[in-house]
mmCIF file of N, CA and C in Angstrom:
data_model
loop_
_atom_site.group_PDB
_atom_site.id
_atom_site.type_symbol
_atom_site.label_atom_id
_atom_site.label_comp_id
_atom_site.label_asym_id
_atom_site.label_seq_id
_atom_site.Cartn_x
_atom_site.Cartn_y
_atom_site.Cartn_z
ATOM 1 N N UNK A 3 103.932 158.684 -20.007
ATOM 2 C CA UNK A 3 103.440 158.085 -18.740
ATOM 3 C C UNK A 3 104.545 157.531 -17.897
ATOM 4 N N UNK A 4 104.407 157.679 -16.517
ATOM 5 C CA UNK A 4 105.288 157.133 -15.644
ATOM 6 C C UNK A 4 105.457 155.521 -15.783
ATOM 7 N N UNK A 5 106.572 155.073 -15.378
ATOM 8 C CA UNK A 5 106.821 153.632 -15.492
ATOM 9 C C UNK A 5 105.906 152.841 -14.619
ATOM 10 N N UNK A 6 105.311 153.390 -13.604
ATOM 11 C CA UNK A 6 104.457 152.686 -12.714
ATOM 12 C C UNK A 6 102.932 152.895 -13.152
ATOM 13 N N UNK A 7 102.684 153.562 -14.143
ATOM 14 C CA UNK A 7 101.259 153.808 -14.672
ATOM 15 C C UNK A 7 100.596 152.471 -15.020
ATOM 16 N N UNK A 8 99.554 152.120 -14.454
ATOM 17 C CA UNK A 8 98.807 150.867 -14.628
ATOM 18 C C UNK A 8 98.523 150.614 -16.141
ATOM 19 N N UNK A 9 98.040 151.712 -16.755
ATOM 20 C CA UNK A 9 97.607 151.585 -18.257
ATOM 21 C C UNK A 9 98.896 151.201 -18.979
ATOM 22 N N UNK A 10 99.942 151.897 -18.723
ATOM 23 C CA UNK A 10 101.257 151.550 -19.475
ATOM 24 C C UNK A 10 101.624 150.124 -19.241
ATOM 25 N N UNK A 11 101.742 149.728 -17.971
ATOM 26 C CA UNK A 11 102.177 148.319 -17.566
ATOM 27 C C UNK A 11 101.328 147.298 -18.258
ATOM 28 N N UNK A 12 100.049 147.387 -18.247
ATOM 29 C CA UNK A 12 99.067 146.534 -18.907
ATOM 30 C C UNK A 12 99.351 146.536 -20.411
ATOM 31 N N UNK A 13 99.498 147.752 -21.020
ATOM 32 C CA UNK A 13 99.633 147.839 -22.459
ATOM 33 C C UNK A 13 100.959 147.077 -22.841
ATOM 34 N N UNK A 14 101.923 147.071 -21.993
ATOM 35 C CA UNK A 14 103.169 146.457 -22.311
ATOM 36 C C UNK A 14 103.182 145.077 -21.857
ATOM 37 N N UNK A 15 102.064 144.534 -21.457
ATOM 38 C CA UNK A 15 102.028 143.081 -21.141
ATOM 39 C C UNK A 15 102.675 142.772 -19.827
ATOM 40 N N UNK A 16 102.825 143.740 -18.974
ATOM 41 C CA UNK A 16 103.512 143.551 -17.612
ATOM 42 C C UNK A 16 102.450 143.410 -16.531
ATOM 43 N N UNK A 17 102.793 142.857 -15.396
ATOM 44 C CA UNK A 17 102.013 142.714 -14.238
ATOM 45 C C UNK A 17 101.979 144.058 -13.431
ATOM 46 N N UNK A 18 100.881 144.302 -12.826
ATOM 47 C CA UNK A 18 100.846 145.418 -11.828
ATOM 48 C C UNK A 18 101.483 145.038 -10.595
ATOM 49 N N UNK A 19 102.129 145.908 -9.971
ATOM 50 C CA UNK A 19 102.922 145.632 -8.611
ATOM 51 C C UNK A 19 101.841 145.079 -7.617
ATOM 52 N N UNK A 20 102.355 144.228 -6.652
ATOM 53 C CA UNK A 20 101.440 143.669 -5.661
ATOM 54 C C UNK A 20 100.695 144.659 -4.819
ATOM 55 N N UNK A 21 101.306 145.866 -4.674
ATOM 56 C CA UNK A 21 100.609 146.936 -3.902
ATOM 57 C C UNK A 21 99.488 147.701 -4.632
ATOM 58 N N UNK A 22 99.426 147.471 -5.924
ATOM 59 C CA UNK A 22 98.341 148.316 -6.696
ATOM 60 C C UNK A 22 96.964 147.790 -6.173
ATOM 61 N N UNK A 23 96.111 148.653 -6.048
ATOM 62 C CA UNK A 23 94.725 148.487 -5.537
ATOM 63 C C UNK A 23 93.937 147.337 -6.424
ATOM 64 N N UNK A 24 94.281 147.293 -7.627
ATOM 65 C CA UNK A 24 93.575 146.316 -8.420
ATOM 66 C C UNK A 24 94.088 144.761 -8.117
ATOM 67 N N UNK A 25 95.307 144.809 -7.594
ATOM 68 C CA UNK A 25 95.841 143.490 -7.228
ATOM 69 C C UNK A 25 95.560 143.179 -5.683
ATOM 70 N N UNK A 26 95.873 144.299 -4.839
ATOM 71 C CA UNK A 26 95.686 144.042 -3.337
ATOM 72 C C UNK A 26 94.287 144.045 -2.950
ATOM 73 N N UNK A 27 93.480 144.580 -3.759
ATOM 74 C CA UNK A 27 91.951 144.706 -3.413
ATOM 75 C C UNK A 27 91.668 145.851 -2.457
ATOM 76 N N UNK A 28 92.683 146.701 -2.118
ATOM 77 C CA UNK A 28 92.523 147.833 -1.137
ATOM 78 C C UNK A 28 93.294 148.966 -1.681
ATOM 79 N N UNK A 29 92.517 150.196 -1.726
ATOM 80 C CA UNK A 29 93.218 151.463 -2.010
ATOM 81 C C UNK A 29 94.130 151.974 -0.938
ATOM 82 N N UNK A 30 93.947 151.332 0.322
ATOM 83 C CA UNK A 30 94.838 151.809 1.438
ATOM 84 C C UNK A 30 96.190 151.086 1.415
ATOM 85 N N UNK A 31 96.372 150.061 0.722
ATOM 86 C CA UNK A 31 97.683 149.332 0.668
ATOM 87 C C UNK A 31 98.819 150.290 0.443
ATOM 88 N N UNK A 32 98.668 151.092 -0.636
ATOM 89 C CA UNK A 32 99.876 151.952 -0.872
ATOM 90 C C UNK A 32 100.201 152.890 0.206
ATOM 91 N N UNK A 33 99.199 153.350 0.946
ATOM 92 C CA UNK A 33 99.406 154.153 2.140
ATOM 93 C C UNK A 33 99.931 153.381 3.240
ATOM 94 N N UNK A 34 99.539 152.336 3.440
ATOM 95 C CA UNK A 34 99.947 151.412 4.602
ATOM 96 C C UNK A 34 101.435 151.073 4.502
ATOM 97 N N UNK A 35 101.869 150.839 3.332
ATOM 98 C CA UNK A 35 103.280 150.448 3.164
ATOM 99 C C UNK A 35 104.246 151.560 2.847
ATOM 100 N N UNK A 36 103.632 152.779 2.624
ATOM 101 C CA UNK A 36 104.452 153.986 2.539
ATOM 102 C C UNK A 36 104.976 154.265 1.030
ATOM 103 N N UNK A 37 104.221 153.796 0.111
ATOM 104 C CA UNK A 37 104.682 153.988 -1.296
ATOM 105 C C UNK A 37 103.814 155.075 -2.036
ATOM 106 N N UNK A 38 103.025 155.715 -1.256
ATOM 107 C CA UNK A 38 102.188 156.748 -1.890
ATOM 108 C C UNK A 38 102.922 158.162 -1.587
ATOM 109 N N UNK A 39 102.346 159.166 -2.099
ATOM 110 C CA UNK A 39 102.883 160.525 -1.871
ATOM 111 C C UNK A 39 102.177 161.163 -0.705
ATOM 112 N N UNK A 40 101.271 160.435 -0.051
ATOM 113 C CA UNK A 40 100.503 161.018 1.056
ATOM 114 C C UNK A 40 101.515 161.517 2.211
ATOM 115 N N UNK A 41 101.395 162.651 2.658
ATOM 116 C CA UNK A 41 102.263 163.219 3.612
ATOM 117 C C UNK A 41 103.647 163.644 3.129
ATOM 118 N N UNK A 42 103.870 163.487 1.835
ATOM 119 C CA UNK A 42 105.312 163.749 1.375
ATOM 120 C C UNK A 42 105.261 164.946 0.342
ATOM 121 N N UNK A 43 104.104 165.556 0.148
ATOM 122 C CA UNK A 43 104.057 166.610 -0.770
ATOM 123 C C UNK A 43 103.817 168.004 -0.235
ATOM 124 N N UNK A 44 104.057 169.002 -0.870
ATOM 125 C CA UNK A 44 103.664 170.377 -0.492
ATOM 126 C C UNK A 44 103.098 171.066 -1.734
ATOM 127 N N UNK A 45 102.042 171.895 -1.452
ATOM 128 C CA UNK A 45 101.427 172.605 -2.476
ATOM 129 C C UNK A 45 102.321 173.787 -2.960
ATOM 130 N N UNK A 46 102.506 173.950 -4.238
ATOM 131 C CA UNK A 46 103.475 174.854 -4.692
ATOM 132 C C UNK A 46 103.018 176.291 -4.425
ATOM 133 N N UNK A 47 101.737 176.581 -4.156
ATOM 134 C CA UNK A 47 101.323 177.756 -3.723
ATOM 135 C C UNK A 47 101.776 178.187 -2.354
ATOM 136 N N UNK A 48 102.222 177.265 -1.666
ATOM 137 C CA UNK A 48 102.629 177.515 -0.235
ATOM 138 C C UNK A 48 104.106 177.690 -0.156
ATOM 139 N N UNK A 49 104.899 177.547 -1.368
ATOM 140 C CA UNK A 49 106.310 177.660 -1.407
ATOM 141 C C UNK A 49 106.804 178.898 -2.084
ATOM 142 N N UNK A 50 107.752 179.482 -1.629
ATOM 143 C CA UNK A 50 108.192 180.730 -2.279
ATOM 144 C C UNK A 50 108.821 180.181 -3.692
ATOM 145 N N UNK A 51 108.444 180.887 -4.750
ATOM 146 C CA UNK A 51 108.888 180.499 -6.079
ATOM 147 C C UNK A 51 110.457 180.377 -6.184
ATOM 148 N N UNK A 52 111.146 181.176 -5.460
ATOM 149 C CA UNK A 52 112.610 181.166 -5.390
ATOM 150 C C UNK A 52 113.144 179.774 -4.853
ATOM 151 N N UNK A 53 112.331 179.226 -4.004
ATOM 152 C CA UNK A 53 112.714 178.017 -3.328
ATOM 153 C C UNK A 53 112.084 176.790 -4.000
ATOM 154 N N UNK A 54 111.359 176.892 -5.121
ATOM 155 C CA UNK A 54 110.684 175.856 -5.606
ATOM 156 C C UNK A 54 111.537 174.590 -6.021
ATOM 157 N N UNK A 55 112.712 174.846 -6.629
ATOM 158 C CA UNK A 55 113.643 173.784 -7.048
ATOM 159 C C UNK A 55 114.113 173.006 -5.921
ATOM 160 N N UNK A 56 114.124 173.584 -4.655
ATOM 161 C CA UNK A 56 114.482 172.834 -3.529
ATOM 162 C C UNK A 56 113.565 171.792 -3.015
ATOM 163 N N UNK A 57 112.377 171.769 -3.609
ATOM 164 C CA UNK A 57 111.330 170.867 -3.184
ATOM 165 C C UNK A 57 110.992 169.799 -4.279
ATOM 166 N N UNK A 58 111.795 169.770 -5.256
ATOM 167 C CA UNK A 58 111.533 168.780 -6.390
ATOM 168 C C UNK A 58 112.251 167.429 -5.862
ATOM 169 N N UNK A 59 111.441 166.374 -6.065
ATOM 170 C CA UNK A 59 111.880 165.036 -5.676
ATOM 171 C C UNK A 59 111.928 164.072 -6.807
ATOM 172 N N UNK A 60 112.995 163.364 -6.940
ATOM 173 C CA UNK A 60 113.138 162.274 -7.923
ATOM 174 C C UNK A 60 112.751 160.955 -7.259
ATOM 175 N N UNK A 61 111.595 160.449 -7.767
ATOM 176 C CA UNK A 61 111.087 159.172 -7.121
ATOM 177 C C UNK A 61 111.693 157.963 -7.795
ATOM 178 N N UNK A 62 112.349 158.186 -8.895
ATOM 179 C CA UNK A 62 112.785 156.958 -9.620
ATOM 180 C C UNK A 62 113.896 156.076 -8.994
ATOM 181 N N UNK A 63 114.429 156.502 -7.882
ATOM 182 C CA UNK A 63 115.428 155.608 -7.170
ATOM 183 C C UNK A 63 114.785 154.839 -6.063
ATOM 184 N N UNK A 64 113.503 154.947 -5.927
ATOM 185 C CA UNK A 64 112.838 154.205 -4.870
ATOM 186 C C UNK A 64 112.668 152.651 -5.132
ATOM 187 N N UNK A 65 112.891 151.869 -4.151
ATOM 188 C CA UNK A 65 112.850 150.373 -4.223
ATOM 189 C C UNK A 65 111.466 149.934 -4.803
ATOM 190 N N UNK A 66 110.394 150.652 -4.709
ATOM 191 C CA UNK A 66 109.124 150.147 -5.123
ATOM 192 C C UNK A 66 108.793 150.484 -6.486
ATOM 193 N N UNK A 67 109.623 151.252 -7.148
ATOM 194 C CA UNK A 67 109.392 151.575 -8.539
ATOM 195 C C UNK A 67 109.527 150.312 -9.382
ATOM 196 N N UNK A 68 108.824 150.277 -10.443
ATOM 197 C CA UNK A 68 108.744 149.141 -11.311
ATOM 198 C C UNK A 68 109.701 149.414 -12.414
ATOM 199 N N UNK A 69 110.612 148.483 -12.793
ATOM 200 C CA UNK A 69 111.494 148.590 -13.941
ATOM 201 C C UNK A 69 110.790 148.366 -15.270
#
C-alpha cells in the first residue's frame, strides 16, 4: 500500500493528513490545493507503448507526501 493510504496510516497508528476528506470534511480539498492527480494523468491507451516510460511519474518527492 502507498505510504499515503488511509488504511495503512490508521493501522500504523498515524494521523491522516489535514487534506484527507475524512479530516477536512470535503472531498474537494485535495483538488483545491493541488495534491490530487486530477489533470495530471494520461490514459495509457492514448500513449504509444514505445513512449510509455516517458510518462511515468515518481510522486514520492512531493512535499505533501506523508513520511
